[in-house]
PDB file of C-alpha atoms in Angstrom:
ATOM      1  CA  UNK A 109     -25.586  65.826  -2.637  1.00 61.00           C
ATOM      2  CA  UNK A 110     -29.018  67.105  -4.489  1.00 71.00           C
ATOM      3  CA  UNK A 111     -32.949  64.931  -4.369  1.00 75.00           C
ATOM      4  CA  UNK A 112     -34.251  64.166  -7.697  1.00 82.00           C
ATOM      5  CA  UNK A 113     -38.065  63.142  -7.458  1.00 87.00           C
ATOM      6  CA  UNK A 114     -39.574  60.597  -9.460  1.00 88.00           C
ATOM      7  CA  UNK A 115     -43.051  60.009 -10.133  1.00 88.00           C
ATOM      8  CA  UNK A 116     -44.976  56.703 -10.701  1.00 89.00           C
ATOM      9  CA  UNK A 117     -48.475  57.188 -11.533  1.00 85.00           C
ATOM     10  CA  UNK A 118     -50.071  54.684 -14.124  1.00 78.00           C
ATOM     11  CA  UNK A 119     -52.654  57.164 -14.077  1.00 82.00           C
ATOM     12  CA  UNK A 120     -50.137  60.418 -15.666  1.00 85.00           C
ATOM     13  CA  UNK A 121     -47.323  58.438 -17.773  1.00 86.00           C
ATOM     14  CA  UNK A 122     -48.833  54.660 -17.969  1.00 85.00           C
ATOM     15  CA  UNK A 123     -45.064  54.461 -19.582  1.00 89.00           C
ATOM     16  CA  UNK A 124     -42.494  56.972 -18.284  1.00 89.00           C
ATOM     17  CA  UNK A 125     -42.101  58.029 -14.859  1.00 90.00           C
ATOM     18  CA  UNK A 126     -42.653  62.164 -14.388  1.00 90.00           C
ATOM     19  CA  UNK A 127     -41.317  64.912 -12.646  1.00 90.00           C
ATOM     20  CA  UNK A 128     -42.134  68.108 -11.888  1.00 86.00           C
ATOM     21  CA  UNK A 129     -40.569  71.499 -13.461  1.00 82.00           C
ATOM     22  CA  UNK A 130     -41.952  74.487 -13.256  1.00 79.00           C
ATOM     23  CA  UNK A 131     -45.482  73.735 -12.032  1.00 82.00           C
ATOM     24  CA  UNK A 132     -46.024  70.827 -14.891  1.00 85.00           C
ATOM     25  CA  UNK A 133     -45.583  67.371 -14.812  1.00 88.00           C
ATOM     26  CA  UNK A 134     -42.473  66.140 -17.721  1.00 89.00           C
ATOM     27  CA  UNK A 135     -42.059  62.438 -19.041  1.00 90.00           C
ATOM     28  CA  UNK A 136     -39.001  61.916 -17.080  1.00 90.00           C
ATOM     29  CA  UNK A 137     -37.241  59.002 -20.060  1.00 91.00           C
ATOM     30  CA  UNK A 138     -33.863  58.878 -19.814  1.00 91.00           C
ATOM     31  CA  UNK A 139     -31.081  59.781 -16.406  1.00 91.00           C
ATOM     32  CA  UNK A 140     -27.972  61.397 -17.693  1.00 90.00           C
ATOM     33  CA  UNK A 141     -24.465  61.079 -15.040  1.00 90.00           C
ATOM     34  CA  UNK A 142     -22.064  63.032 -15.574  1.00 86.00           C
ATOM     35  CA  UNK A 143     -22.846  64.910 -18.643  1.00 84.00           C
ATOM     36  CA  UNK A 144     -21.371  67.871 -19.527  1.00 84.00           C
ATOM     37  CA  UNK A 145     -24.504  70.705 -20.431  1.00 85.00           C
ATOM     38  CA  UNK A 146     -26.513  71.566 -18.510  1.00 81.00           C
ATOM     39  CA  UNK A 147     -30.796  70.597 -18.735  1.00 78.00           C
ATOM     40  CA  UNK A 148     -31.243  73.391 -21.403  1.00 80.00           C
ATOM     41  CA  UNK A 149     -28.059  73.277 -23.270  1.00 84.00           C
ATOM     42  CA  UNK A 150     -29.454  69.396 -23.565  1.00 83.00           C
ATOM     43  CA  UNK A 151     -32.829  71.944 -24.978  1.00 83.00           C
ATOM     44  CA  UNK A 152     -34.587  67.590 -24.090  1.00 86.00           C
ATOM     45  CA  UNK A 153     -37.243  67.833 -20.924  1.00 86.00           C
ATOM     46  CA  UNK A 154     -36.758  63.476 -20.737  1.00 89.00           C
ATOM     47  CA  UNK A 155     -34.260  63.764 -19.369  1.00 90.00           C
ATOM     48  CA  UNK A 156     -32.995  63.957 -15.937  1.00 89.00           C
ATOM     49  CA  UNK A 157     -29.074  65.373 -15.445  1.00 89.00           C
ATOM     50  CA  UNK A 158     -27.626  63.820 -11.620  1.00 89.00           C
ATOM     51  CA  UNK A 159     -24.204  63.327 -10.360  1.00 87.00           C
ATOM     52  CA  UNK A 160     -23.063  60.946  -9.175  1.00 89.00           C
ATOM     53  CA  UNK A 161     -23.766  61.022  -4.915  1.00 89.00           C
ATOM     54  CA  UNK A 162     -27.212  62.165  -5.614  1.00 90.00           C
ATOM     55  CA  UNK A 163     -30.356  60.899  -4.717  1.00 92.00           C
ATOM     56  CA  UNK A 164     -33.179  59.843  -6.597  1.00 91.00           C
ATOM     57  CA  UNK A 165     -36.689  60.260  -4.045  1.00 91.00           C
ATOM     58  CA  UNK A 166     -39.090  57.208  -5.801  1.00 91.00           C
ATOM     59  CA  UNK A 167     -43.146  57.971  -5.184  1.00 90.00           C
ATOM     60  CA  UNK A 168     -45.439  56.052  -5.754  1.00 89.00           C
ATOM     61  CA  UNK A 169     -48.486  58.241  -6.998  1.00 85.00           C
ATOM     62  CA  UNK A 170     -50.825  55.421  -8.382  1.00 74.00           C
ATOM     63  CA  UNK A 171     -51.958  52.738  -4.834  1.00 71.00           C
ATOM     64  CA  UNK A 172     -48.759  51.399  -3.755  1.00 63.00           C
ATOM     65  CA  UNK A 173     -50.950  47.916  -2.660  1.00 68.00           C
ATOM     66  CA  UNK A 174     -51.010  47.273  -6.308  1.00 76.00           C
ATOM     67  CA  UNK A 175     -46.894  47.473  -6.622  1.00 79.00           C
ATOM     68  CA  UNK A 176     -45.514  49.388  -9.665  1.00 89.00           C
ATOM     69  CA  UNK A 177     -42.564  47.833 -11.669  1.00 90.00           C
ATOM     70  CA  UNK A 178     -39.327  51.544 -12.592  1.00 91.00           C
ATOM     71  CA  UNK A 179     -36.996  49.728 -14.942  1.00 91.00           C
ATOM     72  CA  UNK A 180     -33.451  51.814 -15.392  1.00 92.00           C
ATOM     73  CA  UNK A 181     -31.925  49.905 -18.969  1.00 92.00           C
ATOM     74  CA  UNK A 182     -29.654  50.363 -20.788  1.00 89.00           C
ATOM     75  CA  UNK A 183     -31.073  50.952 -23.819  1.00 86.00           C
ATOM     76  CA  UNK A 184     -34.760  50.558 -24.362  1.00 83.00           C
ATOM     77  CA  UNK A 185     -35.048  46.583 -24.754  1.00 84.00           C
ATOM     78  CA  UNK A 186     -35.984  44.739 -21.531  1.00 84.00           C
ATOM     79  CA  UNK A 187     -32.788  42.153 -22.379  1.00 83.00           C
ATOM     80  CA  UNK A 188     -29.797  45.121 -23.187  1.00 80.00           C
ATOM     81  CA  UNK A 189     -29.382  45.170 -19.020  1.00 83.00           C
ATOM     82  CA  UNK A 190     -30.151  46.976 -16.533  1.00 87.00           C
ATOM     83  CA  UNK A 191     -32.154  46.974 -13.013  1.00 88.00           C
ATOM     84  CA  UNK A 192     -36.215  46.714 -12.339  1.00 90.00           C
ATOM     85  CA  UNK A 193     -36.591  47.618  -9.210  1.00 89.00           C
ATOM     86  CA  UNK A 194     -40.349  46.293  -7.739  1.00 89.00           C
ATOM     87  CA  UNK A 195     -41.815  49.311  -5.244  1.00 87.00           C
ATOM     88  CA  UNK A 196     -44.729  48.693  -2.237  1.00 83.00           C
ATOM     89  CA  UNK A 197     -44.382  51.390  -1.267  1.00 83.00           C
ATOM     90  CA  UNK A 198     -45.104  55.058  -1.166  1.00 87.00           C
ATOM     91  CA  UNK A 199     -41.492  56.583  -1.432  1.00 90.00           C
ATOM     92  CA  UNK A 200     -38.104  54.982  -1.561  1.00 89.00           C
ATOM     93  CA  UNK A 201     -34.959  56.404  -2.151  1.00 92.00           C
ATOM     94  CA  UNK A 202     -32.340  55.404  -4.586  1.00 91.00           C
ATOM     95  CA  UNK A 203     -28.711  56.537  -4.847  1.00 91.00           C
ATOM     96  CA  UNK A 204     -26.974  57.182  -7.800  1.00 90.00           C
ATOM     97  CA  UNK A 205     -24.004  55.371  -7.610  1.00 89.00           C
ATOM     98  CA  UNK A 206     -26.340  52.004  -7.118  1.00 88.00           C
ATOM     99  CA  UNK A 207     -27.602  52.818 -10.661  1.00 86.00           C
ATOM    100  CA  UNK A 208     -24.557  53.428 -12.135  1.00 88.00           C
ATOM    101  CA  UNK A 209     -20.722  52.234 -12.841  1.00 83.00           C
ATOM    102  CA  UNK A 210     -18.523  54.408 -11.272  1.00 83.00           C
ATOM    103  CA  UNK A 211     -16.370  55.784 -13.739  1.00 82.00           C
ATOM    104  CA  UNK A 212     -15.962  59.168 -16.166  1.00 83.00           C
ATOM    105  CA  UNK A 213     -17.600  60.039 -18.885  1.00 87.00           C
ATOM    106  CA  UNK A 214     -21.097  60.098 -19.726  1.00 90.00           C
ATOM    107  CA  UNK A 215     -23.664  57.270 -19.017  1.00 91.00           C
ATOM    108  CA  UNK A 216     -27.637  56.989 -20.020  1.00 91.00           C
ATOM    109  CA  UNK A 217     -30.903  55.103 -19.269  1.00 92.00           C
ATOM    110  CA  UNK A 218     -34.342  54.465 -20.059  1.00 93.00           C
ATOM    111  CA  UNK A 219     -36.363  54.414 -17.540  1.00 93.00           C
ATOM    112  CA  UNK A 220     -40.566  52.717 -17.704  1.00 92.00           C
ATOM    113  CA  UNK A 221     -42.234  51.618 -15.595  1.00 91.00           C
ATOM    114  CA  UNK A 222     -44.770  48.697 -15.389  1.00 89.00           C
ATOM    115  CA  UNK A 223     -47.152  47.707 -13.726  1.00 86.00           C
ATOM    116  CA  UNK A 224     -45.254  44.796 -10.869  1.00 84.00           C
ATOM    117  CA  UNK A 225     -44.236  41.254 -12.415  1.00 83.00           C
ATOM    118  CA  UNK A 226     -45.061  43.263 -16.092  1.00 85.00           C
ATOM    119  CA  UNK A 227     -42.371  44.643 -18.469  1.00 85.00           C
ATOM    120  CA  UNK A 228     -42.568  47.407 -19.654  1.00 87.00           C
ATOM    121  CA  UNK A 229     -44.725  48.506 -23.006  1.00 83.00           C
ATOM    122  CA  UNK A 230     -41.655  49.335 -25.020  1.00 81.00           C
ATOM    123  CA  UNK A 231     -43.201  50.046 -28.758  1.00 76.00           C
ATOM    124  CA  UNK A 232     -40.599  49.521 -31.192  1.00 68.00           C
ATOM    125  CA  UNK A 233     -38.031  51.257 -33.580  1.00 64.00           C
ATOM    126  CA  UNK A 234     -38.908  49.209 -36.761  1.00 57.00           C
ATOM    127  CA  UNK A 235     -41.144  52.057 -37.864  1.00 55.00           C
ATOM    128  CA  UNK A 236     -44.610  49.461 -37.136  1.00 54.00           C
ATOM    129  CA  UNK A 237     -46.304  52.178 -34.549  1.00 53.00           C
ATOM    130  CA  UNK A 238     -46.567  51.892 -30.941  1.00 53.00           C
ATOM    131  CA  UNK A 239     -46.765  48.544 -29.687  1.00 52.00           C
ATOM    132  CA  UNK A 240     -50.358  47.410 -29.193  1.00 54.00           C
ATOM    133  CA  UNK A 241     -52.057  50.037 -30.754  1.00 56.00           C
ATOM    134  CA  UNK A 242     -52.956  47.664 -33.424  1.00 57.00           C
ATOM    135  CA  UNK A 243     -56.480  46.760 -34.876  1.00 61.00           C
ATOM    136  CA  UNK A 244     -57.422  44.315 -36.809  1.00 63.00           C
ATOM    137  CA  UNK A 245     -60.464  45.246 -39.054  1.00 67.00           C
ATOM    138  CA  UNK A 246     -62.602  42.664 -41.267  1.00 72.00           C
ATOM    139  CA  UNK A 247     -61.848  43.650 -45.189  1.00 73.00           C
ATOM    140  CA  UNK A 248     -64.529  45.651 -46.470  1.00 74.00           C
ATOM    141  CA  UNK A 249     -67.588  43.793 -48.037  1.00 71.00           C
TER     142      UNK A 249
END
């Protein structure tokens, strides 16, 4: 059993947890279990590889009294199924076996964070841009 640390800080990354790799904080966008390839072979620093029996150490680096929600989703949609965990303390230990269904084969879960009680701001995947970033300008005179 190994321990993987996910850091929740809206000051570092307001959309995804981060993890420390080689002294750098890297966005952790997806959990992957039972991968046949290593992180180096996958070549995507946003993937966090875990194994059955591992534990996620979830650390709230911003103000824990405000609370934060960790979203572990099956797709980039809250309606697609998944788990939301409201965290109101500095550290939470989460067994990987509680996140993934038992069984062979690679499984993936998308990681998002939000303020407690709010849904994450997941940008649309239809080419319309990032959610909440459009600005309306008046027409020229």
